[in-house]
Amino acid sequence: MKALDYTLYLGTDDVRVAYHLARVLTQKGGGAISARGQEAGRQTAVVVHILDWQAFPLLRVLETVRVAARSFNVQVSRGVLGPAPREAILEVARQALLLDSLPVIAGPDPGESAIG
């Protein structure tokens, strides 16, 4: 299984918040996650290295950081995801939409332009 890199940017310039959130995430993730806080221009970021996305899925990473950030009155402003397997992205959709199973994913109709 290939590791994923996921960076979450915070709505604060206080790097101590990012350090704390990274520590919380690493503790909750057990051996499936490693995270660090860092400065990112006028913001700060939690840089996450997900070793096992099936044990600690992307949506759980995001929600764990969001919940912990609320205690500092900080929001997650955006995220950047490195290369990821299709299955990891589909798992986010399944969890976010509360699906028991994934639907059939249809492509564009044969006569339809990809641009629309």
mmCIF file of C-alpha atoms in Angstrom:
data_model
loop_
_atom_site.group_PDB
_atom_site.id
_atom_site.type_symbol
_atom_site.label_atom_id
_atom_site.label_comp_id
_atom_site.label_asym_id
_atom_site.label_seq_id
_atom_site.Cartn_x
_atom_site.Cartn_y
_atom_site.Cartn_z
ATOM 1 C CA MET A 1 0.000 0.000 0.000
ATOM 2 C CA LYS A 2 1.309 3.399 -0.995
ATOM 3 C CA ALA A 3 1.471 6.257 1.523
ATOM 4 C CA LEU A 4 -0.507 9.464 0.940
ATOM 5 C CA ASP A 5 0.486 13.051 1.670
ATOM 6 C CA TYR A 6 -2.273 15.412 2.760
ATOM 7 C CA THR A 7 -1.681 19.000 3.873
ATOM 8 C CA LEU A 8 -4.372 20.912 5.742
ATOM 9 C CA TYR A 9 -4.042 24.693 5.938
ATOM 10 C CA LEU A 10 -5.344 26.472 9.014
ATOM 11 C CA GLY A 11 -6.959 29.872 9.395
ATOM 12 C CA THR A 12 -4.295 31.047 11.852
ATOM 13 C CA ASP A 13 -0.676 32.149 11.783
ATOM 14 C CA ASP A 14 -0.031 30.633 15.238
ATOM 15 C CA VAL A 15 2.234 27.691 14.472
ATOM 16 C CA ARG A 16 1.699 26.343 18.006
ATOM 17 C CA VAL A 17 -1.855 25.433 16.983
ATOM 18 C CA ALA A 18 -0.527 23.471 13.997
ATOM 19 C CA TYR A 19 1.999 21.682 16.243
ATOM 20 C CA HIS A 20 -0.757 20.730 18.678
ATOM 21 C CA LEU A 21 -3.115 19.491 15.947
ATOM 22 C CA ALA A 22 -0.324 17.403 14.402
ATOM 23 C CA ARG A 23 0.385 15.828 17.798
ATOM 24 C CA VAL A 24 -3.307 15.018 18.327
ATOM 25 C CA LEU A 25 -3.579 13.484 14.870
ATOM 26 C CA THR A 26 -0.424 11.400 15.278
ATOM 27 C CA GLN A 27 -1.661 10.057 18.631
ATOM 28 C CA LYS A 28 -5.124 9.181 17.318
ATOM 29 C CA GLY A 29 -3.694 7.635 14.152
ATOM 30 C CA GLY A 30 -1.476 5.164 15.936
ATOM 31 C CA GLY A 31 0.998 3.789 13.435
ATOM 32 C CA ALA A 32 -1.144 4.697 10.419
ATOM 33 C CA ILE A 33 -0.363 8.461 10.558
ATOM 34 C CA SER A 34 2.561 10.759 11.029
ATOM 35 C CA ALA A 35 1.932 14.504 11.102
ATOM 36 C CA ARG A 36 3.794 17.716 11.750
ATOM 37 C CA GLY A 37 2.832 21.344 12.106
ATOM 38 C CA GLN A 38 4.622 24.005 10.118
ATOM 39 C CA GLU A 39 4.486 27.622 9.031
ATOM 40 C CA ALA A 40 3.026 28.203 5.570
ATOM 41 C CA GLY A 41 3.361 31.855 4.636
ATOM 42 C CA ARG A 42 0.667 33.803 6.483
ATOM 43 C CA GLN A 43 -0.982 30.565 7.530
ATOM 44 C CA THR A 44 0.092 27.410 9.247
ATOM 45 C CA ALA A 45 -0.390 23.864 8.094
ATOM 46 C CA VAL A 46 -0.647 20.321 9.362
ATOM 47 C CA VAL A 47 1.339 18.124 7.001
ATOM 48 C CA VAL A 48 0.084 14.554 7.213
ATOM 49 C CA HIS A 49 1.777 11.421 5.947
ATOM 50 C CA ILE A 50 -0.817 8.647 5.876
ATOM 51 C CA LEU A 51 0.882 5.274 5.898
ATOM 52 C CA ASP A 52 -2.347 3.234 5.871
ATOM 53 C CA TRP A 53 -5.362 5.105 4.461
ATOM 54 C CA GLN A 54 -7.622 2.103 5.043
ATOM 55 C CA ALA A 55 -6.887 2.098 8.773
ATOM 56 C CA PHE A 56 -7.181 5.904 9.030
ATOM 57 C CA PRO A 57 -9.111 7.214 5.974
ATOM 58 C CA LEU A 58 -8.762 10.710 4.530
ATOM 59 C CA LEU A 59 -12.140 11.894 5.795
ATOM 60 C CA ARG A 60 -11.227 10.810 9.325
ATOM 61 C CA VAL A 61 -7.968 12.775 9.076
ATOM 62 C CA LEU A 62 -9.872 15.896 8.032
ATOM 63 C CA GLU A 63 -12.574 15.528 10.678
ATOM 64 C CA THR A 64 -10.038 14.829 13.440
ATOM 65 C CA VAL A 65 -8.160 18.033 12.607
ATOM 66 C CA ARG A 66 -11.408 20.036 12.259
ATOM 67 C CA VAL A 67 -12.684 18.932 15.667
ATOM 68 C CA ALA A 68 -9.362 19.592 17.415
ATOM 69 C CA ALA A 69 -9.018 22.986 15.675
ATOM 70 C CA ARG A 70 -12.412 24.113 16.991
ATOM 71 C CA SER A 71 -11.032 24.115 20.542
ATOM 72 C CA PHE A 72 -8.679 26.903 19.367
ATOM 73 C CA ASN A 73 -11.459 28.682 17.446
ATOM 74 C CA VAL A 74 -9.555 27.895 14.234
ATOM 75 C CA GLN A 75 -10.917 26.542 10.967
ATOM 76 C CA VAL A 76 -9.318 24.369 8.332
ATOM 77 C CA SER A 77 -9.276 26.655 5.283
ATOM 78 C CA ARG A 78 -8.193 24.226 2.564
ATOM 79 C CA GLY A 79 -6.322 21.038 1.827
ATOM 80 C CA VAL A 80 -3.860 19.704 -0.714
ATOM 81 C CA LEU A 81 -3.698 16.003 -1.500
ATOM 82 C CA GLY A 82 -0.751 14.363 -3.208
ATOM 83 C CA PRO A 83 -1.136 11.438 -5.611
ATOM 84 C CA ALA A 84 -3.739 9.033 -4.234
ATOM 85 C CA PRO A 85 -5.237 5.717 -5.275
ATOM 86 C CA ARG A 86 -8.730 5.919 -6.739
ATOM 87 C CA GLU A 87 -9.983 3.671 -3.936
ATOM 88 C CA ALA A 88 -8.945 6.235 -1.298
ATOM 89 C CA ILE A 89 -10.924 8.992 -3.055
ATOM 90 C CA LEU A 90 -13.946 6.751 -3.544
ATOM 91 C CA GLU A 91 -13.826 5.891 0.170
ATOM 92 C CA VAL A 92 -14.101 9.628 0.953
ATOM 93 C CA ALA A 93 -17.220 9.830 -1.227
ATOM 94 C CA ARG A 94 -18.707 6.712 0.387
ATOM 95 C CA GLN A 95 -18.143 8.034 3.910
ATOM 96 C CA ALA A 96 -19.177 11.644 3.218
ATOM 97 C CA LEU A 97 -22.387 10.577 1.489
ATOM 98 C CA LEU A 98 -23.150 7.864 4.088
ATOM 99 C CA LEU A 99 -23.372 5.154 1.430
ATOM 100 C CA ASP A 100 -23.434 1.456 2.290
ATOM 101 C CA SER A 101 -21.806 0.771 -1.058
ATOM 102 C CA LEU A 102 -20.585 2.811 -3.979
ATOM 103 C CA PRO A 103 -22.868 3.386 -6.969
ATOM 104 C CA VAL A 104 -21.810 2.577 -10.501
ATOM 105 C CA ILE A 105 -19.739 5.494 -11.715
ATOM 106 C CA ALA A 106 -20.850 6.497 -15.188
ATOM 107 C CA GLY A 107 -18.785 8.429 -17.700
ATOM 108 C CA PRO A 108 -20.047 10.987 -20.206
ATOM 109 C CA ASP A 109 -22.551 9.844 -22.832
ATOM 110 C CA PRO A 110 -20.757 8.748 -26.040
ATOM 111 C CA GLY A 111 -22.053 11.751 -28.061
ATOM 112 C CA GLU A 112 -21.513 14.259 -25.259
ATOM 113 C CA SER A 113 -18.573 16.646 -25.242
ATOM 114 C CA ALA A 114 -16.262 16.357 -22.232
ATOM 115 C CA ILE A 115 -16.346 20.157 -21.893
ATOM 116 C CA GLY A 116 -20.139 20.375 -22.058
#
